Amino acid sequence: MTWASIAALVGIWGTTWAAIRIGLQGIPPLTGVALRFTIAGGALLALVPVFRVRLGATRRERLLWLCNAVFTFCISYSILYWAEQWVPSGLAAVLFATFPLFVALLAHFVLPEERLTWRGGLGILIGFAGVAVIFSEDFRTLMGPEVAFAAAVLLLCPLCSAIGSVAVKKWGSGIHPLSTAAIPMLLCGLTMGPIAWLTESDRVVTFTGPATWALLYLALIGSAFPFTLYFWLLRHNSATRMSLINYAVPVVAVIVGHFAFG
């Protein structure tokens, strides 16, 4: 696990929280999810023949596609986009920092090589406590009932993402990261499209300049590249260790959110 790779993931994912809020100013949440992952999955799928990746060779790979599509992308990002209509981007990133806690607990029961020790568990708790203390002022925005409810629902997002990451670690050995990322993203986009059409038909989609650029940024820079890199790193590192990068993401997210929204 190189520092350059970690820095890239932290830097990119730290900016996506603000980009989501910018996109929501013109594109409804579920429509945004559908478009983002259709574009991202399509872009990655175009690279499959370039790298000569064989897709769907085993039942395990197809099962991983389904699990990753449902938990990592469909449910997780639908909740996140919906919640960010009220929850500030910095606070959303801080709440997502519970991700390592969920990963550690799930990995303890699912991955025999990642049994949670009391020292490891204490370290993860201290890490989250540190994030919560550093960004404690962001929790003041929870005073409003709508924000508080959205924030509570948003906690399902890191849980679903943790299920997806642990599944990739358990079943993803020997599967090319392009396969792990491209097909689930495309499945998510194609699934969320009809759902968005049914639930958001009364909402206007406005492709303003900022919303369009945010969408393209989220799809190509914020999804296609970092998720492929993350799944590659996950093949060579423990799921718990990889999850810890989410303790650094709020730092970037809060700074970017401050400059973007004040």
PDB file of C-alpha atoms in Angstrom:
ATOM      1  CA  MET A   1       0.000   0.000   0.000  1.00  0.00           C
ATOM      2  CA  THR A   2       1.848   3.085  -1.221  1.00  0.00           C
ATOM      3  CA  TRP A   3       1.481   6.522   0.307  1.00  0.00           C
ATOM      4  CA  ALA A   4       0.836   7.980  -3.146  1.00  0.00           C
ATOM      5  CA  SER A   5      -2.165   5.671  -3.632  1.00  0.00           C
ATOM      6  CA  ILE A   6      -3.553   6.520  -0.207  1.00  0.00           C
ATOM      7  CA  ALA A   7      -3.051  10.241  -0.772  1.00  0.00           C
ATOM      8  CA  ALA A   8      -4.863   9.968  -4.110  1.00  0.00           C
ATOM      9  CA  LEU A   9      -7.866   8.216  -2.546  1.00  0.00           C
ATOM     10  CA  VAL A  10      -8.074  10.640   0.370  1.00  0.00           C
ATOM     11  CA  GLY A  11      -7.672  13.682  -1.851  1.00  0.00           C
ATOM     12  CA  ILE A  12     -10.220  12.590  -4.445  1.00  0.00           C
ATOM     13  CA  TRP A  13     -12.853  11.178  -2.105  1.00  0.00           C
ATOM     14  CA  GLY A  14     -12.462  14.200   0.141  1.00  0.00           C
ATOM     15  CA  THR A  15     -13.698  16.421  -2.695  1.00  0.00           C
ATOM     16  CA  THR A  16     -16.672  14.293  -3.731  1.00  0.00           C
ATOM     17  CA  TRP A  17     -18.859  15.307  -0.782  1.00  0.00           C
ATOM     18  CA  ALA A  18     -18.962  18.930  -1.919  1.00  0.00           C
ATOM     19  CA  ALA A  19     -19.336  17.865  -5.555  1.00  0.00           C
ATOM     20  CA  ILE A  20     -22.453  15.871  -4.628  1.00  0.00           C
ATOM     21  CA  ARG A  21     -24.063  18.943  -3.067  1.00  0.00           C
ATOM     22  CA  ILE A  22     -23.191  21.024  -6.120  1.00  0.00           C
ATOM     23  CA  GLY A  23     -24.735  18.399  -8.379  1.00  0.00           C
ATOM     24  CA  LEU A  24     -27.890  18.290  -6.265  1.00  0.00           C
ATOM     25  CA  GLN A  25     -28.546  21.938  -7.120  1.00  0.00           C
ATOM     26  CA  GLY A  26     -29.627  20.816 -10.577  1.00  0.00           C
ATOM     27  CA  ILE A  27     -29.997  17.033 -10.546  1.00  0.00           C
ATOM     28  CA  PRO A  28     -32.284  15.114  -8.124  1.00  0.00           C
ATOM     29  CA  PRO A  29     -30.509  12.572  -5.877  1.00  0.00           C
ATOM     30  CA  LEU A  30     -31.494   9.233  -7.421  1.00  0.00           C
ATOM     31  CA  THR A  31     -31.123  10.619 -10.924  1.00  0.00           C
ATOM     32  CA  GLY A  32     -27.655  11.787  -9.943  1.00  0.00           C
ATOM     33  CA  VAL A  33     -26.738   8.323  -8.681  1.00  0.00           C
ATOM     34  CA  ALA A  34     -28.030   6.695 -11.872  1.00  0.00           C
ATOM     35  CA  LEU A  35     -26.145   9.065 -14.165  1.00  0.00           C
ATOM     36  CA  ARG A  36     -22.948   9.015 -12.127  1.00  0.00           C
ATOM     37  CA  PHE A  37     -22.530   5.263 -12.106  1.00  0.00           C
ATOM     38  CA  THR A  38     -23.793   4.692 -15.634  1.00  0.00           C
ATOM     39  CA  ILE A  39     -21.089   7.058 -16.885  1.00  0.00           C
ATOM     40  CA  ALA A  40     -18.438   5.642 -14.546  1.00  0.00           C
ATOM     41  CA  GLY A  41     -19.279   2.018 -15.314  1.00  0.00           C
ATOM     42  CA  GLY A  42     -19.429   2.684 -19.037  1.00  0.00           C
ATOM     43  CA  ALA A  43     -16.037   4.394 -18.996  1.00  0.00           C
ATOM     44  CA  LEU A  44     -14.449   1.475 -17.162  1.00  0.00           C
ATOM     45  CA  LEU A  45     -16.173  -1.070 -19.381  1.00  0.00           C
ATOM     46  CA  ALA A  46     -14.530   0.600 -22.384  1.00  0.00           C
ATOM     47  CA  LEU A  47     -11.150  -0.204 -20.806  1.00  0.00           C
ATOM     48  CA  VAL A  48     -11.913  -3.915 -20.389  1.00  0.00           C
ATOM     49  CA  PRO A  49     -10.788  -4.938 -23.914  1.00  0.00           C
ATOM     50  CA  VAL A  50      -7.752  -2.665 -23.636  1.00  0.00           C
ATOM     51  CA  PHE A  51      -6.519  -4.596 -20.599  1.00  0.00           C
ATOM     52  CA  ARG A  52      -7.922  -7.889 -21.924  1.00  0.00           C
ATOM     53  CA  VAL A  53     -10.005  -8.509 -18.827  1.00  0.00           C
ATOM     54  CA  ARG A  54     -12.255 -11.560 -18.937  1.00  0.00           C
ATOM     55  CA  LEU A  55     -15.612 -10.824 -17.338  1.00  0.00           C
ATOM     56  CA  GLY A  56     -17.936 -13.172 -15.464  1.00  0.00           C
ATOM     57  CA  ALA A  57     -15.705 -16.220 -15.697  1.00  0.00           C
ATOM     58  CA  THR A  58     -16.965 -17.688 -12.407  1.00  0.00           C
ATOM     59  CA  ARG A  59     -20.128 -17.764 -10.335  1.00  0.00           C
ATOM     60  CA  ARG A  60     -18.150 -16.150  -7.503  1.00  0.00           C
ATOM     61  CA  GLU A  61     -17.354 -13.161  -9.709  1.00  0.00           C
ATOM     62  CA  ARG A  62     -20.988 -12.725 -10.703  1.00  0.00           C
ATOM     63  CA  LEU A  63     -22.065 -12.963  -7.067  1.00  0.00           C
ATOM     64  CA  LEU A  64     -19.524 -10.281  -6.208  1.00  0.00           C
ATOM     65  CA  TRP A  65     -20.934  -8.053  -8.956  1.00  0.00           C
ATOM     66  CA  LEU A  66     -24.409  -8.306  -7.445  1.00  0.00           C
ATOM     67  CA  CYS A  67     -23.272  -7.715  -3.870  1.00  0.00           C
ATOM     68  CA  ASN A  68     -21.078  -4.777  -4.820  1.00  0.00           C
ATOM     69  CA  ALA A  69     -23.773  -3.212  -6.990  1.00  0.00           C
ATOM     70  CA  VAL A  70     -26.435  -3.459  -4.285  1.00  0.00           C
ATOM     71  CA  PHE A  71     -24.457  -2.479  -1.188  1.00  0.00           C
ATOM     72  CA  THR A  72     -21.452  -0.415  -2.290  1.00  0.00           C
ATOM     73  CA  PHE A  73     -23.245   1.595  -4.947  1.00  0.00           C
ATOM     74  CA  CYS A  74     -27.072   1.378  -5.100  1.00  0.00           C
ATOM     75  CA  ILE A  75     -28.100   1.533  -1.450  1.00  0.00           C
ATOM     76  CA  SER A  76     -25.098   3.380  -0.082  1.00  0.00           C
ATOM     77  CA  TYR A  77     -25.050   6.202  -2.607  1.00  0.00           C
ATOM     78  CA  SER A  78     -28.827   6.550  -2.823  1.00  0.00           C
ATOM     79  CA  ILE A  79     -28.855   7.192   0.915  1.00  0.00           C
ATOM     80  CA  LEU A  80     -25.872   9.530   0.698  1.00  0.00           C
ATOM     81  CA  TYR A  81     -27.304  11.644  -2.123  1.00  0.00           C
ATOM     82  CA  TRP A  82     -30.705  11.819  -0.437  1.00  0.00           C
ATOM     83  CA  ALA A  83     -29.192  12.805   2.918  1.00  0.00           C
ATOM     84  CA  GLU A  84     -26.912  15.476   1.463  1.00  0.00           C
ATOM     85  CA  GLN A  85     -29.991  17.473   0.499  1.00  0.00           C
ATOM     86  CA  TRP A  86     -29.934  18.532   4.177  1.00  0.00           C
ATOM     87  CA  VAL A  87     -26.664  17.348   5.712  1.00  0.00           C
ATOM     88  CA  PRO A  88     -23.615  19.584   5.035  1.00  0.00           C
ATOM     89  CA  SER A  89     -20.878  17.863   3.044  1.00  0.00           C
ATOM     90  CA  GLY A  90     -18.320  18.072   5.858  1.00  0.00           C
ATOM     91  CA  LEU A  91     -20.675  16.527   8.407  1.00  0.00           C
ATOM     92  CA  ALA A  92     -21.610  13.786   5.932  1.00  0.00           C
ATOM     93  CA  ALA A  93     -17.936  12.865   5.596  1.00  0.00           C
ATOM     94  CA  VAL A  94     -17.497  12.841   9.374  1.00  0.00           C
ATOM     95  CA  LEU A  95     -20.505  10.530   9.796  1.00  0.00           C
ATOM     96  CA  PHE A  96     -19.120   8.251   7.093  1.00  0.00           C
ATOM     97  CA  ALA A  97     -15.986   7.950   9.226  1.00  0.00           C
ATOM     98  CA  THR A  98     -17.914   5.260  11.141  1.00  0.00           C
ATOM     99  CA  PHE A  99     -17.051   3.066   8.141  1.00  0.00           C
ATOM    100  CA  PRO A 100     -13.922   1.540   9.793  1.00  0.00           C
ATOM    101  CA  LEU A 101     -16.024   0.531  12.814  1.00  0.00           C
ATOM    102  CA  PHE A 102     -18.486  -1.379  10.635  1.00  0.00           C
ATOM    103  CA  VAL A 103     -15.714  -2.943   8.546  1.00  0.00           C
ATOM    104  CA  ALA A 104     -13.822  -4.134  11.621  1.00  0.00           C
ATOM    105  CA  LEU A 105     -16.942  -5.745  13.114  1.00  0.00           C
ATOM    106  CA  LEU A 106     -18.017  -7.422   9.874  1.00  0.00           C
ATOM    107  CA  ALA A 107     -14.486  -8.576   9.058  1.00  0.00           C
ATOM    108  CA  HIS A 108     -14.194 -10.150  12.504  1.00  0.00           C
ATOM    109  CA  PHE A 109     -17.051 -12.533  11.711  1.00  0.00           C
ATOM    110  CA  VAL A 110     -16.587 -12.976   7.946  1.00  0.00           C
ATOM    111  CA  LEU A 111     -12.823 -12.899   7.370  1.00  0.00           C
ATOM    112  CA  PRO A 112     -10.920 -15.432   9.509  1.00  0.00           C
ATOM    113  CA  GLU A 113      -7.618 -13.620   8.958  1.00  0.00           C
ATOM    114  CA  GLU A 114      -9.011 -10.350  10.333  1.00  0.00           C
ATOM    115  CA  ARG A 115     -10.148 -11.303  13.813  1.00  0.00           C
ATOM    116  CA  LEU A 116     -10.590  -8.172  15.893  1.00  0.00           C
ATOM    117  CA  THR A 117      -8.323  -7.916  18.931  1.00  0.00           C
ATOM    118  CA  TRP A 118      -9.042  -5.630  21.842  1.00  0.00           C
ATOM    119  CA  ARG A 119      -6.048  -3.489  20.913  1.00  0.00           C
ATOM    120  CA  GLY A 120      -7.158  -3.212  17.311  1.00  0.00           C
ATOM    121  CA  GLY A 121     -10.715  -2.392  18.328  1.00  0.00           C
ATOM    122  CA  LEU A 122      -9.525   0.221  20.811  1.00  0.00           C
ATOM    123  CA  GLY A 123      -7.331   1.807  18.167  1.00  0.00           C
ATOM    124  CA  ILE A 124     -10.234   2.085  15.726  1.00  0.00           C
ATOM    125  CA  LEU A 125     -12.480   3.600  18.407  1.00  0.00           C
ATOM    126  CA  ILE A 126      -9.803   6.112  19.377  1.00  0.00           C
ATOM    127  CA  GLY A 127      -9.363   7.023  15.725  1.00  0.00           C
ATOM    128  CA  PHE A 128     -13.060   7.745  15.297  1.00  0.00           C
ATOM    129  CA  ALA A 129     -13.189   9.620  18.600  1.00  0.00           C
ATOM    130  CA  GLY A 130     -10.350  11.796  17.345  1.00  0.00           C
ATOM    131  CA  VAL A 131     -12.233  12.601  14.147  1.00  0.00           C
ATOM    132  CA  ALA A 132     -15.401  13.366  16.123  1.00  0.00           C
ATOM    133  CA  VAL A 133     -13.544  15.710  18.498  1.00  0.00           C
ATOM    134  CA  ILE A 134     -11.669  17.533  15.726  1.00  0.00           C
ATOM    135  CA  PHE A 135     -14.868  18.180  13.800  1.00  0.00           C
ATOM    136  CA  SER A 136     -17.192  18.528  16.803  1.00  0.00           C
ATOM    137  CA  GLU A 137     -18.377  21.956  15.630  1.00  0.00           C
ATOM    138  CA  ASP A 138     -19.910  20.331  12.556  1.00  0.00           C
ATOM    139  CA  PHE A 139     -22.326  18.444  14.806  1.00  0.00           C
ATOM    140  CA  ARG A 140     -23.999  21.753  15.680  1.00  0.00           C
ATOM    141  CA  THR A 141     -25.835  21.554  12.360  1.00  0.00           C
ATOM    142  CA  LEU A 142     -27.765  18.576  13.765  1.00  0.00           C
ATOM    143  CA  MET A 143     -30.004  20.962  15.704  1.00  0.00           C
ATOM    144  CA  GLY A 144     -32.591  21.055  12.918  1.00  0.00           C
ATOM    145  CA  PRO A 145     -35.006  18.077  12.861  1.00  0.00           C
ATOM    146  CA  GLU A 146     -34.634  17.475   9.119  1.00  0.00           C
ATOM    147  CA  VAL A 147     -30.842  17.501   9.332  1.00  0.00           C
ATOM    148  CA  ALA A 148     -30.835  15.236  12.384  1.00  0.00           C
ATOM    149  CA  PHE A 149     -33.131  12.693  10.729  1.00  0.00           C
ATOM    150  CA  ALA A 150     -31.157  12.730   7.474  1.00  0.00           C
ATOM    151  CA  ALA A 151     -27.915  12.302   9.429  1.00  0.00           C
ATOM    152  CA  ALA A 152     -29.343   9.308  11.294  1.00  0.00           C
ATOM    153  CA  VAL A 153     -30.406   7.662   8.032  1.00  0.00           C
ATOM    154  CA  LEU A 154     -27.025   8.492   6.504  1.00  0.00           C
ATOM    155  CA  LEU A 155     -25.355   6.140   9.009  1.00  0.00           C
ATOM    156  CA  LEU A 156     -26.759   3.264   6.949  1.00  0.00           C
ATOM    157  CA  CYS A 157     -24.453   4.393   4.141  1.00  0.00           C
ATOM    158  CA  PRO A 158     -21.145   3.376   5.802  1.00  0.00           C
ATOM    159  CA  LEU A 159     -22.756   0.135   6.980  1.00  0.00           C
ATOM    160  CA  CYS A 160     -23.759  -0.833   3.436  1.00  0.00           C
ATOM    161  CA  SER A 161     -20.374   0.234   2.088  1.00  0.00           C
ATOM    162  CA  ALA A 162     -18.696  -1.909   4.736  1.00  0.00           C
ATOM    163  CA  ILE A 163     -20.713  -4.938   3.619  1.00  0.00           C
ATOM    164  CA  GLY A 164     -19.559  -4.311   0.063  1.00  0.00           C
ATOM    165  CA  SER A 165     -15.897  -3.912   1.006  1.00  0.00           C
ATOM    166  CA  VAL A 166     -15.834  -7.044   3.140  1.00  0.00           C
ATOM    167  CA  ALA A 167     -17.533  -8.958   0.313  1.00  0.00           C
ATOM    168  CA  VAL A 168     -14.863  -7.769  -2.133  1.00  0.00           C
ATOM    169  CA  LYS A 169     -12.152  -8.859   0.275  1.00  0.00           C
ATOM    170  CA  LYS A 170     -13.775 -12.265   0.783  1.00  0.00           C
ATOM    171  CA  TRP A 171     -14.668 -13.086  -2.824  1.00  0.00           C
ATOM    172  CA  GLY A 172     -12.501 -10.735  -4.883  1.00  0.00           C
ATOM    173  CA  SER A 173      -9.252 -12.698  -4.844  1.00  0.00           C
ATOM    174  CA  GLY A 174      -8.066 -13.235  -8.405  1.00  0.00           C
ATOM    175  CA  ILE A 175     -10.751 -10.979  -9.888  1.00  0.00           C
ATOM    176  CA  HIS A 176      -9.472  -7.999 -11.857  1.00  0.00           C
ATOM    177  CA  PRO A 177     -10.335  -4.675 -10.166  1.00  0.00           C
ATOM    178  CA  LEU A 178     -11.825  -3.414 -13.432  1.00  0.00           C
ATOM    179  CA  SER A 179     -14.371  -6.216 -13.223  1.00  0.00           C
ATOM    180  CA  THR A 180     -14.986  -5.524  -9.539  1.00  0.00           C
ATOM    181  CA  ALA A 181     -15.704  -1.860 -10.274  1.00  0.00           C
ATOM    182  CA  ALA A 182     -17.088  -1.563 -13.817  1.00  0.00           C
ATOM    183  CA  ILE A 183     -19.936  -4.078 -13.862  1.00  0.00           C
ATOM    184  CA  PRO A 184     -21.345  -3.245 -10.384  1.00  0.00           C
ATOM    185  CA  MET A 185     -21.278   0.473 -11.239  1.00  0.00           C
ATOM    186  CA  LEU A 186     -23.054  -0.148 -14.518  1.00  0.00           C
ATOM    187  CA  LEU A 187     -25.608  -2.410 -12.818  1.00  0.00           C
ATOM    188  CA  CYS A 188     -26.205   0.314 -10.247  1.00  0.00           C
ATOM    189  CA  GLY A 189     -26.697   2.972 -12.891  1.00  0.00           C
ATOM    190  CA  LEU A 190     -29.070   0.864 -14.965  1.00  0.00           C
ATOM    191  CA  THR A 191     -31.041  -0.159 -11.862  1.00  0.00           C
ATOM    192  CA  MET A 192     -31.318   3.308 -10.370  1.00  0.00           C
ATOM    193  CA  GLY A 193     -32.409   4.852 -13.683  1.00  0.00           C
ATOM    194  CA  PRO A 194     -35.932   3.347 -13.664  1.00  0.00           C
ATOM    195  CA  ILE A 195     -36.216   3.892  -9.898  1.00  0.00           C
ATOM    196  CA  ALA A 196     -35.324   7.562 -10.335  1.00  0.00           C
ATOM    197  CA  TRP A 197     -37.841   7.870 -13.181  1.00  0.00           C
ATOM    198  CA  LEU A 198     -40.609   6.408 -11.001  1.00  0.00           C
ATOM    199  CA  THR A 199     -39.832   8.410  -7.857  1.00  0.00           C
ATOM    200  CA  GLU A 200     -38.519  11.707  -9.210  1.00  0.00           C
ATOM    201  CA  SER A 201     -40.657  12.262 -12.313  1.00  0.00           C
ATOM    202  CA  ASP A 202     -42.141  15.362 -10.671  1.00  0.00           C
ATOM    203  CA  ARG A 203     -38.727  16.950 -10.154  1.00  0.00           C
ATOM    204  CA  VAL A 204     -36.995  19.069 -12.755  1.00  0.00           C
ATOM    205  CA  VAL A 205     -33.550  18.008 -13.955  1.00  0.00           C
ATOM    206  CA  THR A 206     -31.471  21.069 -14.784  1.00  0.00           C
ATOM    207  CA  PHE A 207     -28.059  20.475 -16.303  1.00  0.00           C
ATOM    208  CA  THR A 208     -26.529  23.749 -15.222  1.00  0.00           C
ATOM    209  CA  GLY A 209     -22.818  24.244 -15.791  1.00  0.00           C
ATOM    210  CA  PRO A 210     -21.826  23.505 -12.168  1.00  0.00           C
ATOM    211  CA  ALA A 211     -24.185  20.510 -11.890  1.00  0.00           C
ATOM    212  CA  THR A 212     -22.937  19.003 -15.154  1.00  0.00           C
ATOM    213  CA  TRP A 213     -19.277  19.455 -14.292  1.00  0.00           C
ATOM    214  CA  ALA A 214     -19.932  18.016 -10.816  1.00  0.00           C
ATOM    215  CA  LEU A 215     -21.613  14.977 -12.379  1.00  0.00           C
ATOM    216  CA  LEU A 216     -18.723  14.331 -14.764  1.00  0.00           C
ATOM    217  CA  TYR A 217     -16.195  14.866 -11.998  1.00  0.00           C
ATOM    218  CA  LEU A 218     -18.012  12.450  -9.688  1.00  0.00           C
ATOM    219  CA  ALA A 219     -18.339   9.827 -12.412  1.00  0.00           C
ATOM    220  CA  LEU A 220     -14.837   9.856 -13.862  1.00  0.00           C
ATOM    221  CA  ILE A 221     -12.553  11.315 -11.192  1.00  0.00           C
ATOM    222  CA  GLY A 222     -14.622  10.500  -8.111  1.00  0.00           C
ATOM    223  CA  SER A 223     -15.726   6.963  -9.044  1.00  0.00           C
ATOM    224  CA  ALA A 224     -14.092   5.244 -12.016  1.00  0.00           C
ATOM    225  CA  PHE A 225     -10.487   5.869 -11.022  1.00  0.00           C
ATOM    226  CA  PRO A 226     -10.529   5.727  -7.193  1.00  0.00           C
ATOM    227  CA  PHE A 227     -12.772   2.673  -6.862  1.00  0.00           C
ATOM    228  CA  THR A 228     -10.626   0.697  -9.292  1.00  0.00           C
ATOM    229  CA  LEU A 229      -7.552   1.724  -7.305  1.00  0.00           C
ATOM    230  CA  TYR A 230      -9.278   0.935  -3.996  1.00  0.00           C
ATOM    231  CA  PHE A 231     -10.329  -2.543  -5.108  1.00  0.00           C
ATOM    232  CA  TRP A 232      -6.789  -3.206  -6.327  1.00  0.00           C
ATOM    233  CA  LEU A 233      -5.360  -2.143  -2.961  1.00  0.00           C
ATOM    234  CA  LEU A 234      -7.982  -4.219  -1.159  1.00  0.00           C
ATOM    235  CA  ARG A 235      -6.619  -7.344  -2.836  1.00  0.00           C
ATOM    236  CA  HIS A 236      -3.243  -6.747  -1.182  1.00  0.00           C
ATOM    237  CA  ASN A 237      -4.245  -5.298   2.199  1.00  0.00           C
ATOM    238  CA  SER A 238      -6.698  -6.126   4.953  1.00  0.00           C
ATOM    239  CA  ALA A 239     -10.187  -4.655   4.702  1.00  0.00           C
ATOM    240  CA  THR A 240      -9.821  -3.095   8.149  1.00  0.00           C
ATOM    241  CA  ARG A 241      -6.541  -1.424   7.285  1.00  0.00           C
ATOM    242  CA  MET A 242      -7.907  -0.043   4.030  1.00  0.00           C
ATOM    243  CA  SER A 243     -10.970   1.338   5.800  1.00  0.00           C
ATOM    244  CA  LEU A 244      -8.813   3.576   7.992  1.00  0.00           C
ATOM    245  CA  ILE A 245      -8.249   6.025   5.140  1.00  0.00           C
ATOM    246  CA  ASN A 246     -11.751   7.283   5.895  1.00  0.00           C
ATOM    247  CA  TYR A 247     -10.397   8.931   9.034  1.00  0.00           C
ATOM    248  CA  ALA A 248      -8.436  11.315   6.805  1.00  0.00           C
ATOM    249  CA  VAL A 249     -11.155  11.994   4.229  1.00  0.00           C
ATOM    250  CA  PRO A 250     -13.185  14.381   6.482  1.00  0.00           C
ATOM    251  CA  VAL A 251     -10.185  16.713   6.723  1.00  0.00           C
ATOM    252  CA  VAL A 252     -10.262  17.310   2.973  1.00  0.00           C
ATOM    253  CA  ALA A 253     -14.071  17.270   2.850  1.00  0.00           C
ATOM    254  CA  VAL A 254     -14.484  19.964   5.507  1.00  0.00           C
ATOM    255  CA  ILE A 255     -11.858  22.218   3.908  1.00  0.00           C
ATOM    256  CA  VAL A 256     -13.362  21.843   0.433  1.00  0.00           C
ATOM    257  CA  GLY A 257     -16.882  22.313   1.805  1.00  0.00           C
ATOM    258  CA  HIS A 258     -15.821  25.505   3.571  1.00  0.00           C
ATOM    259  CA  PHE A 259     -14.432  27.042   0.388  1.00  0.00           C
ATOM    260  CA  ALA A 260     -17.330  25.787  -1.753  1.00  0.00           C
ATOM    261  CA  PHE A 261     -20.221  26.793   0.491  1.00  0.00           C
ATOM    262  CA  GLY A 262     -18.733  29.008   3.178  1.00  0.00           C
TER     263      GLY A 262
END
